[in-house]
Amino acid sequence: MNAHLKTLRLQHWDARPLHERRAITISASFVLPLLAYFLLWQPAHDAIGKLRKTLPQLRMQAEQMHRAAGQIEELRHRPQLAVMDAQAVKAAIEESATRHQLRDALTTVAAQEPNGARITITAVAFDRWLSWLRDLQTSQHIRVNSASITRLSDPGMVSIHATFTNGNTP
């Protein structure tokens, strides 16, 4: 290989006159840095700028995807709730209201097909209502589907018309 380069140098480079070799050397000293700048440094510099702009967005998207994957995995392992029929929901609401000493405040408890119930409470302390709701949701998986709450003249007292549902139905 070394002999081949020596032969090429003798044929092409050394055969040229001195002023031509000088002109080629000076031209190469200007052209090579320009080529290095336009072909190597500038594209890399532009890419770094673009990456600095997009990297935080990509990191945020990756973090959201990790959180979503964790939530999906959590939901995948969550047991499916048993759906009670309307009469069972009504009975569970009455039993829970009795435990929370709210049975006397319930004026209406009616089953509502397929898996719900409708209630009316004339007067109850709002904090007791919230405590009862929390217990219904955690122990019986019964949640409020809709509610109309009216403030009464006594401080902290409300009247409530609500519908409840159970299970995985929307």
Coordinates of C-alpha atoms in Angstrom, one line a residue:
M1 CA 0.0 0.0 0.0
N2 CA 2.8 2.4 0.9
A3 CA 4.6 1.6 -2.4
H4 CA 1.3 2.3 -4.3
L5 CA 0.9 5.7 -2.6
K6 CA 4.6 6.5 -3.4
T7 CA 4.0 5.6 -7.1
L8 CA 0.8 7.8 -7.2
R9 CA 2.7 10.7 -5.6
L10 CA 5.5 10.4 -8.1
Q11 CA 3.2 10.3 -11.0
H12 CA 0.7 13.0 -10.1
W13 CA 2.1 15.3 -7.4
D14 CA 5.8 15.4 -7.9
A15 CA 5.3 15.7 -11.7
R16 CA 3.5 19.0 -11.3
P17 CA 5.5 22.3 -11.3
L18 CA 6.2 23.9 -7.9
H19 CA 3.9 26.9 -8.5
E20 CA 1.0 24.6 -9.3
R21 CA 1.6 22.5 -6.2
R22 CA 1.6 25.7 -4.1
A23 CA -1.7 26.8 -5.6
I24 CA -3.3 23.4 -4.9
T25 CA -2.0 23.5 -1.3
I26 CA -3.3 27.0 -0.7
S27 CA -6.6 26.2 -2.3
A28 CA -7.0 23.0 -0.3
S29 CA -6.2 25.0 2.9
F30 CA -9.2 27.2 2.2
V31 CA -11.6 24.6 0.7
L32 CA -11.1 21.8 3.3
P33 CA -12.1 23.9 6.3
L34 CA -15.2 25.2 4.4
L35 CA -16.1 21.6 3.5
A36 CA -15.6 20.5 7.1
Y37 CA -17.8 23.4 8.3
F38 CA -20.7 22.9 5.8
L39 CA -20.6 19.1 5.8
L40 CA -19.8 18.3 9.4
W41 CA -20.1 21.1 11.9
Q42 CA -23.1 23.1 10.7
P43 CA -25.5 20.1 10.4
A44 CA -24.4 18.8 13.8
H45 CA -24.9 22.3 15.3
D46 CA -28.4 22.6 13.8
A47 CA -29.3 19.2 15.0
I48 CA -28.2 20.1 18.5
G49 CA -30.5 23.1 18.5
K50 CA -33.4 21.1 17.4
L51 CA -32.8 18.4 20.0
R52 CA -32.6 21.0 22.7
K53 CA -36.1 22.2 21.7
T54 CA -37.6 18.7 21.4
L55 CA -35.9 16.8 24.2
P56 CA -38.0 18.3 27.0
Q57 CA -41.2 17.6 25.1
L58 CA -40.0 14.0 24.5
R59 CA -39.1 13.5 28.1
M60 CA -42.5 14.8 29.2
Q61 CA -44.2 12.4 26.7
A62 CA -42.1 9.5 28.0
E63 CA -43.0 10.3 31.6
Q64 CA -46.7 10.5 30.7
M65 CA -46.4 7.1 28.9
H66 CA -44.7 5.6 32.0
R67 CA -47.5 6.9 34.2
A68 CA -50.2 5.7 31.8
A69 CA -48.5 2.2 31.7
G70 CA -48.5 2.1 35.5
Q71 CA -52.2 3.0 35.6
I72 CA -53.0 0.4 32.9
E73 CA -51.1 -2.2 34.8
E74 CA -53.0 -1.3 38.0
L75 CA -56.3 -1.4 36.3
R76 CA -55.5 -4.7 34.7
H77 CA -55.0 -6.3 38.1
R78 CA -58.0 -4.6 39.7
P79 CA -60.8 -7.1 40.2
Q80 CA -64.1 -6.5 38.3
L81 CA -66.8 -5.4 40.7
A82 CA -69.9 -7.5 41.0
V83 CA -73.0 -5.6 39.8
M84 CA -75.9 -5.7 42.2
D85 CA -79.5 -5.6 40.9
A86 CA -81.7 -2.6 41.9
Q87 CA -83.3 -4.4 44.9
A88 CA -79.8 -5.3 46.3
V89 CA -78.7 -1.7 45.8
K90 CA -81.8 -0.4 47.7
A91 CA -81.2 -2.9 50.5
A92 CA -77.5 -2.0 50.8
I93 CA -78.4 1.8 50.9
E94 CA -81.0 1.2 53.7
E95 CA -78.6 -1.0 55.7
S96 CA -75.8 1.5 55.4
A97 CA -78.1 4.4 56.3
T98 CA -79.1 2.5 59.4
R99 CA -75.5 2.0 60.4
H100 CA -74.8 5.7 59.9
Q101 CA -78.0 6.7 61.8
L102 CA -79.5 8.3 58.7
R103 CA -82.4 5.8 58.1
D104 CA -84.9 8.2 59.7
A105 CA -83.7 11.1 57.5
L106 CA -84.4 9.0 54.3
T107 CA -87.9 9.8 53.2
T108 CA -87.7 7.9 49.9
V109 CA -85.7 4.9 48.9
A110 CA -86.8 3.4 45.5
A111 CA -85.1 0.8 43.4
Q112 CA -84.3 2.0 39.9
E113 CA -83.5 -0.6 37.2
P114 CA -81.1 -2.0 36.2
N115 CA -78.7 -1.5 39.1
G116 CA -79.6 1.7 40.9
A117 CA -81.7 3.4 43.5
R118 CA -83.2 6.9 44.0
I119 CA -83.3 8.5 47.4
T120 CA -84.7 11.7 49.1
I121 CA -83.4 13.1 52.4
T122 CA -85.3 16.0 53.8
A123 CA -82.7 17.2 56.3
V124 CA -79.1 16.0 57.1
A125 CA -75.8 17.5 58.1
F126 CA -73.7 17.8 55.0
D127 CA -70.6 16.3 56.6
R128 CA -72.6 13.2 57.7
W129 CA -73.9 12.9 54.1
L130 CA -70.3 13.0 52.8
S131 CA -69.2 10.4 55.4
W132 CA -72.1 8.1 54.4
L133 CA -71.2 8.5 50.7
R134 CA -67.6 7.6 51.3
D135 CA -68.7 4.5 53.2
L136 CA -71.1 3.5 50.4
Q137 CA -68.5 3.8 47.8
T138 CA -65.7 2.0 49.6
S139 CA -67.7 -0.8 51.2
Q140 CA -70.5 -1.4 48.7
H141 CA -69.1 0.1 45.5
I142 CA -72.2 2.2 45.2
R143 CA -71.6 5.7 43.9
V144 CA -73.7 8.8 43.3
N145 CA -74.8 9.0 39.7
S146 CA -76.6 12.4 40.1
A147 CA -77.5 14.6 43.1
S148 CA -79.4 17.7 43.8
I149 CA -78.4 19.3 47.1
T150 CA -80.3 22.2 48.6
R151 CA -79.1 24.3 51.5
L152 CA -81.5 24.6 54.4
S153 CA -81.9 27.5 56.7
D154 CA -80.1 25.7 59.6
P155 CA -76.3 26.0 59.2
G156 CA -74.7 22.9 57.7
M157 CA -78.0 21.2 56.9
V158 CA -79.1 20.2 53.4
S159 CA -81.9 18.3 51.6
I160 CA -80.9 15.9 49.0
H161 CA -82.4 14.1 46.0
A162 CA -79.9 11.6 44.5
T163 CA -79.6 8.6 42.3
F164 CA -77.1 5.8 43.0
T165 CA -75.6 3.1 40.8
N166 CA -73.4 0.1 41.4
G167 CA -70.8 -1.8 39.4
N168 CA -68.8 -0.9 36.3
T169 CA -71.7 0.6 34.3
P170 CA -71.1 4.3 33.3

